[in-house]
Amino acid sequence: MIRHSYKTSESWRALPWKKFRRNLFRLQKRVYKAVQVGDKRKARSLQKLILKSTSARFLAIRQVSQLNAGKKTAGIDGKKSLSFEERFNLEELLKMNSGNWKHQGLREIPIPKKDGTTRMLKIPTIADRAWQCLAKYALEPAHEATFHARSYGFRTGRSAHDAQRYIYNNLRSSCNGIEKRVIELDIEKCFDRINHSTIMDELIAPKGLKLGIFRCLKAGVNPEFPEQGTPQGGVVSPLLANIALNGIESIHRHLDKRGGRITAKTSVKHIIEPTVRYADDMVIILRPEDDATEILERISEFLRKRGMNVSQKKTKITAATNGFDFLGWHFKVQSNGKFRSTPSVDNFKAFRKKVKHIVNNSNYGATTKAEKLAPAVRGWRNYHKFCKMDGSRNSLYHIETRAYKVFNKETKQNRHSSKKLLDKAFPAVSYSENKHVMVQGTKSPYDGDTAYWSERNSKLYDGETSIALKKQSHKCASCGLKFIDEEKVHLHHIDGNHANWKKKNLEAIHESCHDYKHMSKSAS
């Protein structure tokens, strides 16, 4: 038991975070393996241990108050952040009530959609987010053992790039992509219509955790549909959507080139399930002989049982040669049979709008503009680094030219300074078309294969970060743990000089470890 005489920043930083990570991961690994062998009773007992775990509670609070992207978003109580004392108090609250958590109401934020409608983002309080994160720690490893291999969205160890690569594998010239069609499936108001009873029936969880999830669902309910919906904005919501939709990937299946019918004796290795799902976004790849109407009927029946419907307006069947958009990319099989993946028009327009807003903002000087542009450009280029990126649009030639003119004007025609700022604002990224290495089968970070996952996660980075990771044997230079979870890797300058890019001055560390290094410096 950890006792604190003072609930201060020093005592928070002094907590044994490395030990906490190890303790939680050890329990999660056991939950995963218990479900894998069909022992759900043991899994539920282990989940109770996670809910009672000091390590899990502190990690959950740190996750929602320090690491998550929406950490500064207030809930209905108006709280945007927690003091160190409030974090310790929340840990005590979670300790007393983790098995009987009562949710507060949700703060609603309207988010405009590109079709002109709005969707409602429903934000829980920080305390509710911490409980949801704790619940996710217990639920996720149990359901990772049951999730389909072709589900890539909001799952630890998987990404949109895996989905991109799987589409390439099915539509490239060696697979006769030129002859194939695609069902672009859209589920009508998916998150608002998921049946609560479906989620509760599928949930692998002890009674207290189930009750908490039920209350979480009811907190975000639409009065018109009291038995449906999972609130968008909650930490656990994407996981609940994945639980409800799991299995839809197996509806359309066929044998490999041998042909024939699938029977009980058919070997699993010969069955192909050409459906790619990223949360509620889905693409189903069809051969010339596949009956699209029959497949859609079976999908509609699957969704109906879960309270959802196929959107007749947005769902369409498209020839691969006509191209289709998915996850911010445009996929197309050219007339010569070659597969091409490029940033979609909508994705590029949204990015250009963001860049123009920074470049044309009179409140920023040239240096500030360059600093704000760099992460936006690097992020966009990294996301599209497995695409075909030639041509003036995707190379950002016109956007760079415009930025250079603005920089030149603001630096009083100092071309050397303008060029330096431009290089900083538009960092280069190495492209490797269709070279992403897909995650293997149904593998999950909870399977305990730390060597596979740390090496795989290291491959997601390039340049100096990649070199540092290899030198460190894929371990964090600060805490010594392998990079096996979703937390970002940060490239740290040891001497604090960000202009010093010598290899000896660079080390790869967890983003949270980097935060603590800087907190320690500012405290001293």
XYZ file of C-alpha atoms in Angstrom:
524
model
C 0.000 0.000 0.000
C 1.351 3.434 -0.965
C 1.056 6.214 1.633
C 1.636 9.883 0.898
C 2.173 12.486 3.572
C 1.959 15.211 0.950
C -0.097 15.106 -2.200
C 2.387 17.169 -4.198
C 3.974 17.185 -7.647
C 7.129 15.647 -6.130
C 5.234 12.710 -4.615
C 3.324 12.224 -7.895
C 6.561 12.121 -9.898
C 8.127 9.813 -7.310
C 5.478 7.131 -7.818
C 6.964 3.877 -9.211
C 5.515 4.224 -12.724
C 7.793 1.543 -14.163
C 6.551 -0.945 -11.556
C 2.943 0.148 -12.181
C 3.271 -0.580 -15.911
C 4.723 -4.027 -15.231
C 2.059 -4.917 -12.661
C -0.821 -3.918 -14.946
C 0.608 -5.592 -18.037
C 1.185 -8.840 -16.135
C -2.502 -8.959 -15.122
C -3.718 -7.981 -18.610
C -1.620 -10.718 -20.179
C -3.225 -13.276 -17.846
C -6.748 -12.014 -18.706
C -5.980 -12.353 -22.444
C -4.662 -15.908 -22.073
C -7.601 -16.979 -19.859
C -10.149 -15.883 -22.496
C -8.027 -17.407 -25.255
C -8.329 -20.867 -23.640
C -12.026 -20.324 -22.866
C -11.724 -19.805 -19.096
C -13.965 -16.737 -18.692
C -14.474 -17.364 -14.979
C -10.741 -16.949 -14.368
C -10.693 -13.910 -16.680
C -13.428 -12.213 -14.616
C -11.496 -12.885 -11.376
C -8.387 -11.308 -12.922
C -10.430 -8.327 -14.130
C -11.532 -7.743 -10.526
C -7.848 -7.657 -9.554
C -7.218 -4.967 -12.208
C -10.091 -2.841 -10.851
C -8.611 -3.197 -7.328
C -5.044 -2.596 -8.502
C -3.258 0.532 -7.228
C -1.064 0.405 -10.346
C -4.070 0.442 -12.696
C -5.784 3.283 -10.832
C -2.761 5.599 -10.914
C -2.028 4.769 -14.570
C -5.662 5.481 -15.508
C -5.572 8.879 -13.782
C -2.263 9.738 -15.435
C -3.620 8.654 -18.839
C -6.691 10.914 -18.763
C -5.091 13.872 -16.967
C -1.678 13.955 -18.680
C -1.409 11.828 -21.818
C -4.723 11.722 -23.717
C -5.219 14.183 -26.579
C -8.434 15.529 -24.999
C -6.959 15.921 -21.514
C -7.829 19.653 -21.391
C -11.496 19.165 -22.400
C -13.901 19.883 -19.552
C -16.869 17.685 -18.677
C -20.232 18.842 -17.279
C -18.502 19.916 -14.035
C -16.328 22.440 -15.916
C -13.027 20.894 -14.762
C -10.299 21.049 -17.421
C -7.437 19.720 -15.330
C -6.590 18.219 -11.951
C -4.089 19.477 -9.412
C -1.693 16.884 -7.981
C -3.725 16.767 -4.770
C -6.920 16.172 -6.791
C -5.221 13.291 -8.608
C -4.408 11.561 -5.330
C -7.954 12.223 -4.086
C -9.387 10.712 -7.275
C -7.267 7.595 -6.751
C -8.850 7.195 -3.300
C -12.325 7.698 -4.807
C -11.656 5.034 -7.460
C -10.360 2.683 -4.774
C -13.614 2.946 -2.808
C -16.021 2.917 -5.751
C -14.419 1.148 -8.758
C -16.884 -1.761 -8.438
C -19.919 0.502 -7.978
C -19.199 3.604 -10.053
C -21.983 6.139 -10.667
C -21.587 8.307 -13.767
C -22.331 12.014 -13.863
C -24.024 13.605 -16.883
C -22.176 14.372 -20.109
C -21.241 17.697 -21.666
C -22.512 17.866 -25.251
C -20.406 19.503 -27.976
C -21.841 19.658 -31.535
C -19.303 18.654 -34.205
C -20.114 19.593 -37.843
C -19.882 16.742 -40.386
C -18.886 17.162 -44.027
C -22.442 16.322 -45.211
C -23.765 19.424 -43.411
C -25.221 17.590 -40.407
C -23.785 17.587 -36.902
C -22.871 14.805 -34.514
C -22.897 15.244 -30.782
C -19.650 14.661 -28.910
C -20.536 13.739 -25.317
C -17.719 14.458 -22.877
C -17.591 12.771 -19.440
C -15.996 14.442 -16.423
C -12.294 13.734 -15.741
C -13.292 11.410 -12.867
C -15.647 9.450 -15.147
C -12.936 9.301 -17.821
C -10.501 7.880 -15.249
C -13.018 5.163 -14.283
C -13.660 4.395 -17.981
C -9.911 4.105 -18.554
C -9.659 1.719 -15.593
C -12.588 -0.270 -17.031
C -10.851 -0.344 -20.412
C -7.693 -1.759 -18.811
C -9.813 -4.688 -17.580
C -12.051 -5.144 -20.645
C -9.638 -4.666 -23.538
C -7.350 -7.704 -23.043
C -10.401 -9.982 -22.595
C -11.963 -8.855 -25.872
C -8.662 -8.654 -27.768
C -8.628 -12.447 -27.455
C -11.947 -12.598 -29.371
C -11.591 -9.769 -31.932
C -11.353 -10.493 -35.650
C -8.033 -10.140 -37.471
C -9.488 -7.656 -40.014
C -10.648 -5.150 -37.397
C -8.069 -2.339 -37.228
C -9.727 0.700 -35.630
C -9.187 1.754 -32.006
C -7.254 -1.380 -31.158
C -3.898 -1.436 -29.462
C -1.135 -2.551 -31.842
C -3.222 -1.927 -35.001
C -3.612 1.086 -37.244
C -5.183 2.530 -40.375
C -1.975 1.601 -42.226
C -2.736 -2.098 -41.619
C -6.127 -1.583 -43.298
C -4.441 0.287 -46.165
C -1.999 -2.560 -46.696
C -4.740 -5.233 -46.612
C -6.656 -3.393 -49.350
C -3.448 -3.278 -51.398
C -2.947 -7.041 -50.859
C -6.435 -7.705 -52.252
C -6.465 -5.239 -55.157
C -2.913 -5.370 -56.534
C -2.316 -6.709 -60.037
C -1.295 -10.218 -58.892
C -4.752 -10.540 -57.266
C -6.639 -9.339 -60.378
C -7.764 -6.163 -58.632
C -8.811 -4.781 -62.022
C -11.754 -7.239 -62.033
C -12.947 -6.555 -58.491
C -15.641 -4.360 -56.994
C -15.947 -2.833 -53.550
C -18.891 -2.310 -51.199
C -18.345 1.004 -49.405
C -20.450 0.257 -46.333
C -21.866 3.018 -44.167
C -23.750 2.241 -40.947
C -26.474 4.769 -40.223
C -25.662 6.658 -36.988
C -23.668 3.682 -35.729
C -22.645 5.020 -32.301
C -26.162 6.370 -31.646
C -27.973 3.142 -32.525
C -25.927 0.317 -30.994
C -28.294 -1.771 -28.897
C -27.359 -1.734 -25.199
C -28.465 -5.342 -24.694
C -26.046 -6.466 -27.458
C -23.118 -4.820 -25.681
C -24.143 -6.185 -22.281
C -24.645 -9.718 -23.670
C -21.225 -9.751 -25.325
C -19.344 -8.112 -22.450
C -16.770 -10.289 -20.691
C -16.727 -8.657 -17.252
C -17.546 -9.218 -13.550
C -20.902 -7.970 -12.239
C -19.632 -4.656 -10.775
C -17.859 -3.692 -14.001
C -20.915 -4.617 -16.085
C -23.076 -2.397 -13.892
C -20.630 0.507 -14.343
C -20.660 0.086 -18.134
C -24.473 -0.068 -18.128
C -24.594 3.222 -16.181
C -22.027 4.690 -18.585
C -24.293 3.818 -21.536
C -27.386 5.245 -19.821
C -25.544 8.494 -18.987
C -25.201 9.292 -22.701
C -28.624 8.082 -23.782
C -30.791 9.826 -26.378
C -34.335 10.207 -24.901
C -35.814 9.087 -28.251
C -33.792 5.836 -28.172
C -33.360 4.910 -24.466
C -32.077 1.400 -25.214
C -29.510 2.431 -27.827
C -26.247 4.296 -28.324
C -22.766 4.579 -26.883
C -21.605 8.175 -26.157
C -18.949 9.427 -28.568
C -16.241 11.104 -26.511
C -15.894 8.508 -23.768
C -12.610 6.608 -23.272
C -14.350 3.228 -23.451
C -16.836 4.023 -26.287
C -14.700 2.828 -29.252
C -14.038 -0.464 -27.449
C -17.784 -0.970 -26.846
C -18.482 -0.299 -30.544
C -15.830 -2.874 -31.505
C -17.456 -5.401 -29.147
C -20.885 -4.848 -30.734
C -19.614 -5.053 -34.340
C -17.183 -7.945 -33.858
C -18.009 -10.769 -36.270
C -19.304 -8.647 -39.144
C -15.920 -9.234 -40.854
C -16.747 -12.951 -41.285
C -20.039 -12.484 -43.159
C -18.408 -12.418 -46.598
C -15.959 -15.310 -46.939
C -14.632 -17.390 -49.786
C -11.918 -19.937 -50.445
C -8.594 -19.069 -51.989
C -7.799 -19.884 -55.641
C -8.783 -23.552 -55.192
C -12.461 -22.527 -55.305
C -15.267 -24.747 -54.024
C -17.527 -24.392 -50.994
C -16.596 -23.691 -47.386
C -17.508 -26.653 -45.172
C -16.824 -27.662 -41.565
C -13.730 -29.550 -42.771
C -12.265 -26.624 -44.715
C -8.870 -25.561 -43.386
C -8.883 -22.038 -41.908
C -5.713 -21.134 -43.831
C -7.590 -21.454 -47.151
C -10.500 -19.165 -46.111
C -10.277 -15.532 -47.228
C -12.383 -12.848 -45.518
C -11.878 -9.745 -47.684
C -13.589 -7.287 -45.329
C -11.658 -4.419 -43.757
C -13.187 -2.677 -40.745
C -11.944 0.427 -38.951
C -14.461 1.048 -36.125
C -17.727 1.681 -38.022
C -16.033 2.326 -41.404
C -15.986 -0.720 -43.636
C -14.912 -1.878 -47.088
C -15.868 -5.275 -48.520
C -13.913 -6.472 -51.565
C -15.870 -8.530 -54.128
C -14.761 -10.913 -56.867
C -16.705 -10.855 -60.185
C -18.770 -13.899 -59.112
C -19.771 -12.527 -55.670
C -23.426 -11.522 -55.171
C -23.327 -8.018 -53.643
C -27.088 -7.979 -52.921
C -26.947 -11.224 -50.946
C -23.910 -10.036 -48.960
C -25.617 -6.731 -48.104
C -28.753 -8.592 -46.976
C -26.705 -10.723 -44.587
C -24.890 -7.651 -43.260
C -28.230 -5.855 -42.800
C -29.544 -8.812 -40.791
C -26.409 -8.804 -38.614
C -26.810 -5.080 -37.922
C -30.582 -5.262 -37.368
C -30.044 -7.646 -34.447
C -27.782 -5.010 -32.924
C -30.187 -2.101 -33.452
C -28.384 -0.658 -36.482
C -29.112 -0.225 -40.195
C -27.107 0.036 -43.400
C -27.308 3.607 -44.749
C -29.016 3.221 -48.131
C -27.937 6.735 -49.139
C -24.216 6.389 -48.403
C -23.559 2.672 -49.030
C -22.473 2.007 -52.623
C -20.922 -0.648 -54.838
C -17.948 0.665 -56.808
C -15.669 -0.871 -59.426
C -12.068 -0.872 -58.182
C -11.106 0.858 -61.457
C -13.410 3.783 -60.569
C -11.714 4.273 -57.219
C -13.086 4.827 -53.704
C -12.244 6.780 -50.558
C -11.498 5.132 -47.205
C -9.769 6.478 -44.053
C -8.533 9.648 -45.782
C -7.094 7.813 -48.804
C -8.255 7.357 -52.381
C -7.747 3.802 -53.653
C -7.879 3.007 -57.351
C -6.854 0.220 -59.722
C -5.580 1.846 -62.922
C -6.388 0.637 -66.424
C -2.989 -1.136 -66.556
C -3.927 -3.134 -63.431
C -1.598 -1.246 -61.062
C -2.927 -0.327 -57.627
C -2.644 3.289 -56.461
C -3.250 4.842 -53.055
C -3.170 8.635 -52.670
C -4.519 11.191 -50.153
C -8.234 11.705 -50.805
C -9.468 15.077 -52.097
C -11.379 15.770 -48.853
C -8.360 14.860 -46.734
C -6.092 17.171 -48.732
C -8.619 20.042 -48.584
C -8.902 19.747 -44.789
C -5.108 19.732 -44.469
C -4.697 22.720 -46.818
C -7.320 24.648 -44.844
C -5.386 24.026 -41.613
C -2.093 25.144 -43.226
C -3.662 28.283 -44.755
C -5.123 29.224 -41.373
C -1.610 29.169 -39.844
C 0.216 30.842 -42.763
C -2.334 33.667 -43.100
C -2.743 34.297 -39.369
C -1.565 37.848 -38.662
C -1.280 37.101 -34.923
C 1.730 34.846 -35.541
C 5.219 35.848 -36.594
C 7.185 33.816 -39.153
C 9.010 31.780 -36.463
C 5.761 30.880 -34.662
C 4.146 29.944 -37.977
C 7.019 27.597 -38.777
C 6.758 25.996 -35.326
C 3.008 25.442 -35.708
C 3.260 24.177 -39.280
C 5.963 21.568 -38.579
C 3.863 19.050 -36.551
C 0.849 19.477 -38.872
C 2.930 18.854 -42.017
C 4.956 16.034 -40.470
C 1.764 14.350 -39.235
C 0.086 14.597 -42.667
C 3.143 13.339 -44.520
C 3.686 10.482 -42.070
C 0.057 9.380 -42.379
C 0.412 9.232 -46.175
C 3.954 7.870 -46.319
C 2.847 4.551 -47.899
C 0.980 6.371 -50.702
C 1.954 7.495 -54.194
C 2.990 11.058 -53.370
C 4.350 12.509 -56.620
C 2.790 15.504 -58.377
C 2.662 19.132 -57.243
C -0.423 18.660 -55.037
C 0.883 15.869 -52.804
C 4.459 17.203 -52.775
C 2.938 20.429 -51.338
C 4.833 22.507 -53.915
C 2.202 25.282 -54.157
C 1.625 25.408 -50.386
C 5.387 25.647 -49.731
C 5.745 28.395 -52.354
C 2.986 30.420 -50.686
C 4.527 29.903 -47.207
C 7.973 30.975 -48.490
C 6.539 34.252 -49.846
C 4.904 35.001 -46.484
C 8.084 34.100 -44.566
C 10.181 36.226 -46.927
C 7.902 39.207 -46.413
C 7.932 38.831 -42.624
C 11.729 38.399 -42.418
C 12.144 41.590 -44.512
C 13.317 39.751 -47.647
C 15.998 37.780 -45.776
C 16.075 34.764 -48.087
C 18.439 32.749 -45.940
C 16.154 33.081 -42.883
C 13.061 32.394 -45.004
C 14.594 29.199 -46.426
C 15.614 28.069 -42.944
C 12.066 28.619 -41.646
C 10.594 26.830 -44.662
C 12.776 23.762 -44.007
C 11.610 23.799 -40.399
C 7.922 24.253 -41.316
C 7.889 21.511 -43.978
C 9.986 18.643 -42.581
C 10.812 15.921 -45.091
C 9.435 12.383 -44.632
C 10.701 9.294 -46.462
C 7.995 7.647 -48.574
C 7.773 3.919 -49.307
C 4.696 3.175 -51.411
C 2.743 0.099 -50.217
C 5.667 -1.022 -48.009
C 3.898 -1.035 -44.628
C 4.369 -4.368 -42.825
C 0.968 -5.611 -41.678
C 0.326 -6.907 -38.181
C 0.407 -10.713 -38.136
C -2.989 -12.444 -38.028
C -4.819 -12.089 -34.730
C -1.737 -11.051 -32.750
C -2.255 -8.687 -29.830
C 0.187 -6.839 -27.532
C -1.427 -8.766 -24.654
C -0.171 -12.095 -26.032
C 3.124 -11.529 -24.200
C 5.350 -11.574 -27.309
C 7.233 -8.432 -26.254
C 10.068 -9.047 -28.737
C 7.636 -8.999 -31.699
C 5.707 -5.956 -30.496
C 8.643 -3.784 -29.436
C 10.400 -4.438 -32.761
C 7.188 -3.858 -34.729
C 6.449 -0.579 -32.923
C 10.017 0.543 -33.582
C 9.470 0.028 -37.337
C 6.683 2.606 -37.251
C 9.395 5.242 -36.845
C 12.170 6.276 -39.197
C 15.207 8.551 -39.287
C 16.992 9.384 -36.024
C 14.191 7.838 -33.905
C 14.587 4.494 -35.687
C 18.394 4.580 -35.218
C 18.010 5.348 -31.483
C 15.446 2.542 -31.021
C 17.733 -0.051 -32.636
C 20.679 1.138 -30.515
C 18.542 0.790 -27.367
C 17.211 -2.697 -28.352
C 13.701 -1.197 -28.586
C 13.694 -0.203 -24.893
C 12.931 3.199 -23.363
C 16.205 4.913 -22.401
C 14.511 6.381 -19.320
C 12.431 3.586 -17.727
C 14.020 0.580 -19.458
C 10.694 -0.950 -20.528
C 10.104 -2.144 -24.083
C 7.823 -0.102 -26.363
C 4.872 -2.488 -26.478
C 1.871 -0.233 -25.867
C 0.277 2.612 -27.820
C 2.183 5.390 -26.092
C 4.228 7.464 -28.515
C 8.005 7.309 -28.695
C 9.674 10.678 -28.154
C 13.159 11.564 -29.414
C 14.867 13.313 -26.500
C 17.863 15.683 -26.785
C 20.011 14.759 -23.783
C 21.772 18.142 -23.476
C 18.512 20.061 -24.019
C 19.881 21.650 -27.208
C 17.349 20.917 -29.969
C 19.852 22.018 -32.587
C 22.287 19.254 -31.559
C 21.323 16.227 -33.676
C 24.440 14.161 -32.997
C 23.553 10.491 -32.417
C 25.133 10.516 -28.946
C 22.786 13.343 -27.936
C 19.582 11.520 -28.940
C 17.636 8.877 -27.060
C 14.194 7.325 -27.621
C 11.899 7.455 -24.589
C 8.182 7.173 -23.786
C 6.231 10.418 -24.177
C 5.288 10.255 -20.484
C 8.949 9.683 -19.498
C 9.826 12.771 -21.553
C 7.148 14.786 -19.714
C 8.644 13.807 -16.364
C 12.174 14.743 -17.448
C 10.958 18.253 -18.275
C 8.808 18.493 -15.134
C 11.839 17.567 -13.024
C 13.952 20.243 -14.720
C 11.303 22.947 -14.257
C 10.845 21.930 -10.602
C 14.575 22.189 -9.957
